[in-house]
Amino acid sequence: MIIILGAMDSEIEEFLSRLSSPQRHQWNGFAQHRGQLEGQDVLVSKSGVGKVMSALVTQHLIDRWHPQAVIFTGLAGSLRPHIDIGDTLLAADLVQHDLESAGLQLPRGQVPYSDYRFMPADPVLLELAAGFVPATGKVHRGRICTGDQFITCREMDSHAYLTEELEGDGVEMEGASVALVCSVNRVPFLVARTISDRADGSAADNFEAFLPRASRNSLDLVRFLLPRIARAELRGAQGSAE
Ligand code: ADE
């Protein structure tokens, strides 16, 4: 089974409209939709917004379903001029930009007393997704910075570390926490985001306006990926770690 996540209902609706033989399961207010997409067994769920919600939902789903892979789709803000609104950003790796322990002499994003800082996506999933040709816009691979903040120009002024220290390409609020949970559980993952804004003064308006187009792009990408995943061998697809 492949788990497909989006932060909000509006980010998973397109998937739900295409699921065949859907079965609904419930967990603490989160509906889990199991069914077939492109002939593959999938489970679609909302993760909730932010690092904590998305981490706890992801851990629960891994424990319950032992997925072959987790794919997270949704929106992100661009941190680079060449990554445009409407483009697709595939996370080559992800980092928690608001995890800061300078007092412990640790670099930003480092999970203290662990090896986790920049968490790479599954290389096979990333390579497969890089072959996707979207209806509009370009596909980029890059670094996604995740934090419990919606970034607009005010934060961009104070958060120069996003592009300088962390060399981020996109910013959002769930990817690195899902990546951390998947990494600890050794479940292959991919985070694929459609760029909705430039993390500036128009970010909130662009975000709302862009949701329907982003959801269609996410669906197109996942439909492209699923048959290819079925033919590929993913690393670390054994489920839970010891
Ligand atoms: N998701 C989409 N745009 C975002 C932004 N500017 N900041 C955080 N998360 C986002």
PDB file of N, CA, C and O and ligand atoms in Angstrom, residues 75-77 149-151 171-173 196-197 199 203 207, ligand 1:
ATOM      1  N   LEU A  75       1.003  22.382  -1.051  1.00  0.00           N
ATOM      2  CA  LEU A  75       1.518  23.674  -1.521  1.00  0.00           C
ATOM      3  C   LEU A  75       2.781  24.065  -0.778  1.00  0.00           C
ATOM      4  O   LEU A  75       3.014  23.624   0.343  1.00  0.00           O
ATOM      5  N   ALA A  76       3.602  24.905  -1.418  1.00  0.00           N
ATOM      6  CA  ALA A  76       4.780  25.462  -0.753  1.00  0.00           C
ATOM      7  C   ALA A  76       5.029  26.860  -1.275  1.00  0.00           C
ATOM      8  O   ALA A  76       4.592  27.218  -2.374  1.00  0.00           O
ATOM      9  N   GLY A  77       5.748  27.626  -0.475  1.00  0.00           N
ATOM     10  CA  GLY A  77       6.207  28.942  -0.929  1.00  0.00           C
ATOM     11  C   GLY A  77       7.591  28.798  -1.537  1.00  0.00           C
ATOM     12  O   GLY A  77       8.405  28.003  -1.066  1.00  0.00           O
ATOM     13  N   GLN A 149       5.399  27.920  10.881  1.00  0.00           N
ATOM     14  CA  GLN A 149       5.172  29.328  10.571  1.00  0.00           C
ATOM     15  C   GLN A 149       4.753  29.446   9.116  1.00  0.00           C
ATOM     16  O   GLN A 149       5.373  28.816   8.252  1.00  0.00           O
ATOM     17  N   PHE A 150       3.723  30.248   8.861  1.00  0.00           N
ATOM     18  CA  PHE A 150       3.406  30.596   7.471  1.00  0.00           C
ATOM     19  C   PHE A 150       4.281  31.799   7.122  1.00  0.00           C
ATOM     20  O   PHE A 150       4.196  32.845   7.768  1.00  0.00           O
ATOM     21  N   ILE A 151       5.137  31.634   6.139  1.00  0.00           N
ATOM     22  CA  ILE A 151       6.172  32.637   5.872  1.00  0.00           C
ATOM     23  C   ILE A 151       5.658  33.696   4.894  1.00  0.00           C
ATOM     24  O   ILE A 151       5.240  33.383   3.776  1.00  0.00           O
ATOM     25  N   VAL A 171       9.419  26.533   1.127  1.00  0.00           N
ATOM     26  CA  VAL A 171       9.081  26.548   2.549  1.00  0.00           C
ATOM     27  C   VAL A 171       7.641  26.072   2.719  1.00  0.00           C
ATOM     28  O   VAL A 171       6.772  26.402   1.920  1.00  0.00           O
ATOM     29  N   GLU A 172       7.427  25.248   3.725  1.00  0.00           N
ATOM     30  CA  GLU A 172       6.066  24.787   4.042  1.00  0.00           C
ATOM     31  C   GLU A 172       6.023  24.332   5.494  1.00  0.00           C
ATOM     32  O   GLU A 172       6.955  24.638   6.242  1.00  0.00           O
ATOM     33  N   MET A 173       4.980  23.613   5.896  1.00  0.00           N
ATOM     34  CA  MET A 173       4.757  23.407   7.330  1.00  0.00           C
ATOM     35  C   MET A 173       4.633  21.943   7.772  1.00  0.00           C
ATOM     36  O   MET A 173       4.311  21.691   8.922  1.00  0.00           O
ATOM     37  N   SER A 196       2.755  27.841  -4.533  1.00  0.00           N
ATOM     38  CA  SER A 196       1.563  28.700  -4.524  1.00  0.00           C
ATOM     39  C   SER A 196       1.913  30.168  -4.352  1.00  0.00           C
ATOM     40  O   SER A 196       1.084  31.038  -4.629  1.00  0.00           O
ATOM     41  N   ASP A 197       3.117  30.462  -3.866  1.00  0.00           N
ATOM     42  CA  ASP A 197       3.426  31.861  -3.518  1.00  0.00           C
ATOM     43  C   ASP A 197       4.933  32.038  -3.392  1.00  0.00           C
ATOM     44  O   ASP A 197       5.689  31.069  -3.442  1.00  0.00           O
ATOM     45  N   ALA A 199       6.363  33.479  -0.682  1.00  0.00           N
ATOM     46  CA  ALA A 199       6.626  33.765   0.730  1.00  0.00           C
ATOM     47  C   ALA A 199       6.756  35.277   0.951  1.00  0.00           C
ATOM     48  O   ALA A 199       7.652  35.735   1.668  1.00  0.00           O
ATOM     49  N   ALA A 203       1.390  36.139  -0.085  1.00  0.00           N
ATOM     50  CA  ALA A 203       1.433  34.680   0.104  1.00  0.00           C
ATOM     51  C   ALA A 203       0.071  34.101   0.492  1.00  0.00           C
ATOM     52  O   ALA A 203      -0.377  33.108  -0.089  1.00  0.00           O
ATOM     53  N   PHE A 207      -2.073  31.571  -1.779  1.00  0.00           N
ATOM     54  CA  PHE A 207      -2.258  30.223  -1.234  1.00  0.00           C
ATOM     55  C   PHE A 207      -3.697  29.759  -1.448  1.00  0.00           C
ATOM     56  O   PHE A 207      -3.953  28.690  -1.991  1.00  0.00           O
TER      57      PHE A 207
HETATM   58  N1  ADE B   1       2.758  26.778   2.209  1.00  0.00           N
HETATM   59  C1  ADE B   1       2.514  27.478   1.092  1.00  0.00           C
HETATM   60  N2  ADE B   1       3.068  28.699   1.161  1.00  0.00           N
HETATM   61  C2  ADE B   1       3.665  28.782   2.370  1.00  0.00           C
HETATM   62  C3  ADE B   1       4.377  29.809   3.032  1.00  0.00           C
HETATM   63  N3  ADE B   1       4.586  30.994   2.472  1.00  0.00           N
HETATM   64  N4  ADE B   1       4.846  29.548   4.281  1.00  0.00           N
HETATM   65  C4  ADE B   1       4.617  28.347   4.867  1.00  0.00           C
HETATM   66  N5  ADE B   1       3.942  27.360   4.285  1.00  0.00           N
HETATM   67  C5  ADE B   1       3.459  27.565   3.044  1.00  0.00           C
END
